[in-house]
Amino acid sequence: MAEAYPTPLAGQRITASLLRAMQPQVARKTADTSLAATTTLTSDPHLTFDVTAGAVYAMDGIIKYDGPAAADLNMGWSVPAGALGEWYGWGVGHSPVISTSNTPALVTDTQTSRGYTVRTETNDVAQPRSFGCLGVSLTPLTVQVWGMLRVGATGGTYALQWAQNTSDASAVTLYTDSWLRLQRIA
């Protein structure tokens, strides 16, 4: 059975707060953020939500980023204690992501000398994953994200966390207009 939150009842007064509760929350980056020489996951200052104890949310979004090929992007989520769920990221696999060859070849879902072209694994809601950087100036990449968050008995903050996968003096940058959407469904 499909889920919706909240479920209005017959005769219930429609209020602004009831209508707002039916709307998805959208967070978007209003400025670029760069991190250099760090592998410590840090909550993004723009891509953050307050979540309610006992609630269930569906999430999706697009993360636009760039950085040195030696660093790559490592991203995950800050979740309240006891939260469960899964997230998926569809983006460039971590280094090496580019090689050249005149010969076509079938590449299986593993990292090879040709690179790990697309990452498609399912991840626990609290597990980070790395995605590749090309290291070519002005060549941003994207990671499409989606998933489900089931908040336990403790509400709190749900935030995208990220850092370099391998420390590098040149910065990895998450760009303006990256966005996340969170829709409460139960």
PDB file of C-alpha atoms in Angstrom:
ATOM      1  CA  MET A   1       0.000   0.000   0.000  1.00  0.00           C
ATOM      2  CA  ALA A   2       1.300   3.459  -0.882  1.00  0.00           C
ATOM      3  CA  GLU A   3       2.265   5.709   2.019  1.00  0.00           C
ATOM      4  CA  ALA A   4       1.568   9.405   2.466  1.00  0.00           C
ATOM      5  CA  TYR A   5       2.112  11.780   5.339  1.00  0.00           C
ATOM      6  CA  PRO A   6       0.078  13.261   6.810  1.00  0.00           C
ATOM      7  CA  THR A   7      -3.211  11.604   5.944  1.00  0.00           C
ATOM      8  CA  PRO A   8      -5.957  14.218   6.213  1.00  0.00           C
ATOM      9  CA  LEU A   9      -9.175  13.013   7.786  1.00  0.00           C
ATOM     10  CA  ALA A  10     -12.702  13.771   6.609  1.00  0.00           C
ATOM     11  CA  GLY A  11     -13.851  17.058   8.114  1.00  0.00           C
ATOM     12  CA  GLN A  12     -10.338  18.016   9.237  1.00  0.00           C
ATOM     13  CA  ARG A  13      -9.509  21.704   9.028  1.00  0.00           C
ATOM     14  CA  ILE A  14      -6.868  22.428   6.379  1.00  0.00           C
ATOM     15  CA  THR A  15      -4.182  24.622   7.939  1.00  0.00           C
ATOM     16  CA  ALA A  16      -0.926  26.058   6.701  1.00  0.00           C
ATOM     17  CA  SER A  17       1.043  23.667   8.932  1.00  0.00           C
ATOM     18  CA  LEU A  18      -0.892  20.660   7.584  1.00  0.00           C
ATOM     19  CA  LEU A  19      -0.223  21.752   4.002  1.00  0.00           C
ATOM     20  CA  ARG A  20       3.462  22.385   4.813  1.00  0.00           C
ATOM     21  CA  ALA A  21       3.789  18.887   6.306  1.00  0.00           C
ATOM     22  CA  MET A  22       2.663  17.474   2.945  1.00  0.00           C
ATOM     23  CA  GLN A  23       5.381  19.325   1.035  1.00  0.00           C
ATOM     24  CA  PRO A  24       8.856  17.893   0.422  1.00  0.00           C
ATOM     25  CA  GLN A  25      11.748  19.720   2.053  1.00  0.00           C
ATOM     26  CA  VAL A  26      14.405  20.846  -0.425  1.00  0.00           C
ATOM     27  CA  ALA A  27      17.910  21.930   0.516  1.00  0.00           C
ATOM     28  CA  ARG A  28      20.218  23.380  -2.124  1.00  0.00           C
ATOM     29  CA  LYS A  29      23.715  24.710  -1.994  1.00  0.00           C
ATOM     30  CA  THR A  30      23.679  28.485  -2.266  1.00  0.00           C
ATOM     31  CA  ALA A  31      27.481  28.707  -2.399  1.00  0.00           C
ATOM     32  CA  ASP A  32      30.382  26.467  -3.391  1.00  0.00           C
ATOM     33  CA  THR A  33      32.112  24.660  -0.523  1.00  0.00           C
ATOM     34  CA  SER A  34      35.696  23.375  -0.810  1.00  0.00           C
ATOM     35  CA  LEU A  35      37.679  21.006   1.404  1.00  0.00           C
ATOM     36  CA  ALA A  36      41.412  20.370   1.013  1.00  0.00           C
ATOM     37  CA  ALA A  37      43.867  18.088   2.800  1.00  0.00           C
ATOM     38  CA  THR A  38      41.220  16.305   4.881  1.00  0.00           C
ATOM     39  CA  THR A  39      39.590  12.888   4.917  1.00  0.00           C
ATOM     40  CA  THR A  40      37.345  13.691   7.900  1.00  0.00           C
ATOM     41  CA  LEU A  41      33.700  13.607   6.844  1.00  0.00           C
ATOM     42  CA  THR A  42      32.130  17.011   7.515  1.00  0.00           C
ATOM     43  CA  SER A  43      28.444  17.970   7.357  1.00  0.00           C
ATOM     44  CA  ASP A  44      27.766  20.231   4.405  1.00  0.00           C
ATOM     45  CA  PRO A  45      26.605  23.683   5.584  1.00  0.00           C
ATOM     46  CA  HIS A  46      23.695  23.748   3.099  1.00  0.00           C
ATOM     47  CA  LEU A  47      22.490  20.164   2.631  1.00  0.00           C
ATOM     48  CA  THR A  48      21.012  19.598   6.091  1.00  0.00           C
ATOM     49  CA  PHE A  49      17.524  18.716   7.412  1.00  0.00           C
ATOM     50  CA  ASP A  50      15.814  18.391  10.786  1.00  0.00           C
ATOM     51  CA  VAL A  51      14.042  15.017  11.026  1.00  0.00           C
ATOM     52  CA  THR A  52      11.350  13.829  13.425  1.00  0.00           C
ATOM     53  CA  ALA A  53      11.530  10.807  15.742  1.00  0.00           C
ATOM     54  CA  GLY A  54       9.586   7.842  14.352  1.00  0.00           C
ATOM     55  CA  ALA A  55       9.251   9.360  10.871  1.00  0.00           C
ATOM     56  CA  VAL A  56      10.086   7.726   7.534  1.00  0.00           C
ATOM     57  CA  TYR A  57      11.509   9.807   4.674  1.00  0.00           C
ATOM     58  CA  ALA A  58      12.276   9.257   0.998  1.00  0.00           C
ATOM     59  CA  MET A  59      15.330  11.189  -0.259  1.00  0.00           C
ATOM     60  CA  ASP A  60      16.746  12.086  -3.662  1.00  0.00           C
ATOM     61  CA  GLY A  61      19.059  14.685  -5.139  1.00  0.00           C
ATOM     62  CA  ILE A  62      22.015  15.630  -7.308  1.00  0.00           C
ATOM     63  CA  ILE A  63      25.492  16.426  -5.971  1.00  0.00           C
ATOM     64  CA  LYS A  64      27.753  18.376  -8.356  1.00  0.00           C
ATOM     65  CA  TYR A  65      31.464  18.278  -7.504  1.00  0.00           C
ATOM     66  CA  ASP A  66      35.021  18.445  -8.804  1.00  0.00           C
ATOM     67  CA  GLY A  67      38.511  17.890  -7.483  1.00  0.00           C
ATOM     68  CA  PRO A  68      41.904  16.315  -8.058  1.00  0.00           C
ATOM     69  CA  ALA A  69      41.948  12.748  -9.378  1.00  0.00           C
ATOM     70  CA  ALA A  70      44.277  11.756  -6.535  1.00  0.00           C
ATOM     71  CA  ALA A  71      41.748  12.861  -3.885  1.00  0.00           C
ATOM     72  CA  ASP A  72      38.316  11.635  -5.042  1.00  0.00           C
ATOM     73  CA  LEU A  73      35.111  12.426  -3.141  1.00  0.00           C
ATOM     74  CA  ASN A  74      33.994  10.478  -0.075  1.00  0.00           C
ATOM     75  CA  MET A  75      30.397  11.075   0.995  1.00  0.00           C
ATOM     76  CA  GLY A  76      27.924   9.753   3.503  1.00  0.00           C
ATOM     77  CA  TRP A  77      25.268  10.958   5.934  1.00  0.00           C
ATOM     78  CA  SER A  78      24.969  12.207   9.473  1.00  0.00           C
ATOM     79  CA  VAL A  79      21.881  10.524  10.955  1.00  0.00           C
ATOM     80  CA  PRO A  80      20.231  10.569  14.396  1.00  0.00           C
ATOM     81  CA  ALA A  81      21.086   7.696  16.756  1.00  0.00           C
ATOM     82  CA  GLY A  82      19.030   4.600  15.947  1.00  0.00           C
ATOM     83  CA  ALA A  83      18.182   5.646  12.368  1.00  0.00           C
ATOM     84  CA  LEU A  84      18.054   2.911   9.732  1.00  0.00           C
ATOM     85  CA  GLY A  85      17.729   2.850   5.973  1.00  0.00           C
ATOM     86  CA  GLU A  86      19.599   2.619   2.703  1.00  0.00           C
ATOM     87  CA  TRP A  87      21.048   5.093   0.227  1.00  0.00           C
ATOM     88  CA  TYR A  88      22.272   4.739  -3.302  1.00  0.00           C
ATOM     89  CA  GLY A  89      24.689   6.877  -5.258  1.00  0.00           C
ATOM     90  CA  TRP A  90      25.047   6.664  -8.996  1.00  0.00           C
ATOM     91  CA  GLY A  91      28.279   8.304 -10.006  1.00  0.00           C
ATOM     92  CA  VAL A  92      31.822   7.847 -11.245  1.00  0.00           C
ATOM     93  CA  GLY A  93      33.731   5.139  -9.409  1.00  0.00           C
ATOM     94  CA  HIS A  94      36.893   6.053  -7.571  1.00  0.00           C
ATOM     95  CA  SER A  95      40.339   6.273  -9.217  1.00  0.00           C
ATOM     96  CA  PRO A  96      41.472   5.402 -11.724  1.00  0.00           C
ATOM     97  CA  VAL A  97      38.455   6.584 -13.664  1.00  0.00           C
ATOM     98  CA  ILE A  98      40.000   7.213 -17.077  1.00  0.00           C
ATOM     99  CA  SER A  99      42.278   5.265 -19.390  1.00  0.00           C
ATOM    100  CA  THR A 100      42.623   5.105 -23.116  1.00  0.00           C
ATOM    101  CA  SER A 101      42.442   2.170 -25.469  1.00  0.00           C
ATOM    102  CA  ASN A 102      41.561   1.580 -29.113  1.00  0.00           C
ATOM    103  CA  THR A 103      40.170  -1.843 -28.256  1.00  0.00           C
ATOM    104  CA  PRO A 104      36.587  -2.107 -26.997  1.00  0.00           C
ATOM    105  CA  ALA A 105      36.283  -4.274 -23.924  1.00  0.00           C
ATOM    106  CA  LEU A 106      33.517  -5.486 -21.645  1.00  0.00           C
ATOM    107  CA  VAL A 107      34.199  -4.187 -18.148  1.00  0.00           C
ATOM    108  CA  THR A 108      32.431  -5.909 -15.275  1.00  0.00           C
ATOM    109  CA  ASP A 109      31.341  -4.169 -12.064  1.00  0.00           C
ATOM    110  CA  THR A 110      34.861  -4.114 -10.636  1.00  0.00           C
ATOM    111  CA  GLN A 111      37.718  -1.671 -10.561  1.00  0.00           C
ATOM    112  CA  THR A 112      40.240  -2.426 -13.314  1.00  0.00           C
ATOM    113  CA  SER A 113      42.999  -0.588 -15.120  1.00  0.00           C
ATOM    114  CA  ARG A 114      40.215   1.059 -17.122  1.00  0.00           C
ATOM    115  CA  GLY A 115      38.604   2.340 -13.922  1.00  0.00           C
ATOM    116  CA  TYR A 116      35.453   1.632 -11.999  1.00  0.00           C
ATOM    117  CA  THR A 117      33.160   3.488 -14.344  1.00  0.00           C
ATOM    118  CA  VAL A 118      29.926   3.673 -12.323  1.00  0.00           C
ATOM    119  CA  ARG A 119      29.300   2.956  -8.661  1.00  0.00           C
ATOM    120  CA  THR A 120      25.919   1.349  -8.068  1.00  0.00           C
ATOM    121  CA  GLU A 121      26.083  -0.404  -4.690  1.00  0.00           C
ATOM    122  CA  THR A 122      23.444  -0.102  -2.016  1.00  0.00           C
ATOM    123  CA  ASN A 123      24.748   1.453   1.195  1.00  0.00           C
ATOM    124  CA  ASP A 124      23.621   1.446   4.795  1.00  0.00           C
ATOM    125  CA  VAL A 125      22.253   4.882   5.728  1.00  0.00           C
ATOM    126  CA  ALA A 126      25.329   5.574   7.871  1.00  0.00           C
ATOM    127  CA  GLN A 127      27.949   4.104   5.474  1.00  0.00           C
ATOM    128  CA  PRO A 128      30.042   6.446   3.289  1.00  0.00           C
ATOM    129  CA  ARG A 129      31.078   5.716  -0.313  1.00  0.00           C
ATOM    130  CA  SER A 130      33.756   7.225  -2.518  1.00  0.00           C
ATOM    131  CA  PHE A 131      33.268   8.604  -6.010  1.00  0.00           C
ATOM    132  CA  GLY A 132      35.956   9.535  -8.528  1.00  0.00           C
ATOM    133  CA  CYS A 133      37.256  12.931  -9.589  1.00  0.00           C
ATOM    134  CA  LEU A 134      38.679  13.517 -13.040  1.00  0.00           C
ATOM    135  CA  GLY A 135      41.195  16.096 -11.919  1.00  0.00           C
ATOM    136  CA  VAL A 136      40.520  18.120 -15.063  1.00  0.00           C
ATOM    137  CA  SER A 137      39.813  21.768 -14.326  1.00  0.00           C
ATOM    138  CA  LEU A 138      36.252  22.863 -15.080  1.00  0.00           C
ATOM    139  CA  THR A 139      35.014  19.304 -15.542  1.00  0.00           C
ATOM    140  CA  PRO A 140      32.469  18.867 -12.765  1.00  0.00           C
ATOM    141  CA  LEU A 141      30.853  15.502 -12.159  1.00  0.00           C
ATOM    142  CA  THR A 142      27.587  14.540 -10.501  1.00  0.00           C
ATOM    143  CA  VAL A 143      26.348  11.854  -8.159  1.00  0.00           C
ATOM    144  CA  GLN A 144      22.644  11.103  -8.252  1.00  0.00           C
ATOM    145  CA  VAL A 145      21.519  10.050  -4.774  1.00  0.00           C
ATOM    146  CA  TRP A 146      18.322   8.517  -3.457  1.00  0.00           C
ATOM    147  CA  GLY A 147      17.264   6.392  -0.524  1.00  0.00           C
ATOM    148  CA  MET A 148      15.104   5.830   2.512  1.00  0.00           C
ATOM    149  CA  LEU A 149      15.594   7.061   6.085  1.00  0.00           C
ATOM    150  CA  ARG A 150      13.710   5.486   8.993  1.00  0.00           C
ATOM    151  CA  VAL A 151      14.249   7.648  12.074  1.00  0.00           C
ATOM    152  CA  GLY A 152      14.261   5.779  15.400  1.00  0.00           C
ATOM    153  CA  ALA A 153      13.139   7.068  18.785  1.00  0.00           C
ATOM    154  CA  THR A 154      15.467  10.072  18.539  1.00  0.00           C
ATOM    155  CA  GLY A 155      14.924  12.867  16.032  1.00  0.00           C
ATOM    156  CA  GLY A 156      17.738  15.165  15.013  1.00  0.00           C
ATOM    157  CA  THR A 157      19.794  16.182  12.023  1.00  0.00           C
ATOM    158  CA  TYR A 158      20.114  14.409   8.691  1.00  0.00           C
ATOM    159  CA  ALA A 159      22.957  15.922   6.670  1.00  0.00           C
ATOM    160  CA  LEU A 160      25.170  15.121   3.721  1.00  0.00           C
ATOM    161  CA  GLN A 161      28.722  14.634   4.969  1.00  0.00           C
ATOM    162  CA  TRP A 162      31.721  14.650   2.682  1.00  0.00           C
ATOM    163  CA  ALA A 163      35.502  14.957   2.443  1.00  0.00           C
ATOM    164  CA  GLN A 164      38.356  13.865   0.238  1.00  0.00           C
ATOM    165  CA  ASN A 165      38.767  10.102   0.005  1.00  0.00           C
ATOM    166  CA  THR A 166      42.566  10.536  -0.028  1.00  0.00           C
ATOM    167  CA  SER A 167      44.084  13.678   1.471  1.00  0.00           C
ATOM    168  CA  ASP A 168      45.338  16.094  -1.188  1.00  0.00           C
ATOM    169  CA  ALA A 169      46.472  19.735  -0.987  1.00  0.00           C
ATOM    170  CA  SER A 170      44.143  20.661  -3.863  1.00  0.00           C
ATOM    171  CA  ALA A 171      40.497  21.053  -2.866  1.00  0.00           C
ATOM    172  CA  VAL A 172      37.447  18.970  -3.687  1.00  0.00           C
ATOM    173  CA  THR A 173      34.480  21.314  -4.222  1.00  0.00           C
ATOM    174  CA  LEU A 174      30.733  20.762  -3.931  1.00  0.00           C
ATOM    175  CA  TYR A 175      29.045  23.280  -6.188  1.00  0.00           C
ATOM    176  CA  THR A 176      26.193  25.745  -5.858  1.00  0.00           C
ATOM    177  CA  ASP A 177      22.827  24.293  -6.875  1.00  0.00           C
ATOM    178  CA  SER A 178      23.609  20.775  -5.711  1.00  0.00           C
ATOM    179  CA  TRP A 179      20.357  19.769  -4.032  1.00  0.00           C
ATOM    180  CA  LEU A 180      18.595  17.222  -1.857  1.00  0.00           C
ATOM    181  CA  ARG A 181      14.877  16.591  -1.451  1.00  0.00           C
ATOM    182  CA  LEU A 182      13.404  14.895   1.618  1.00  0.00           C
ATOM    183  CA  GLN A 183       9.754  13.825   1.654  1.00  0.00           C
ATOM    184  CA  ARG A 184       8.154  12.488   4.814  1.00  0.00           C
ATOM    185  CA  ILE A 185       6.036   9.461   3.902  1.00  0.00           C
ATOM    186  CA  ALA A 186       5.132   8.006   7.320  1.00  0.00           C
TER     187      ALA A 186
END
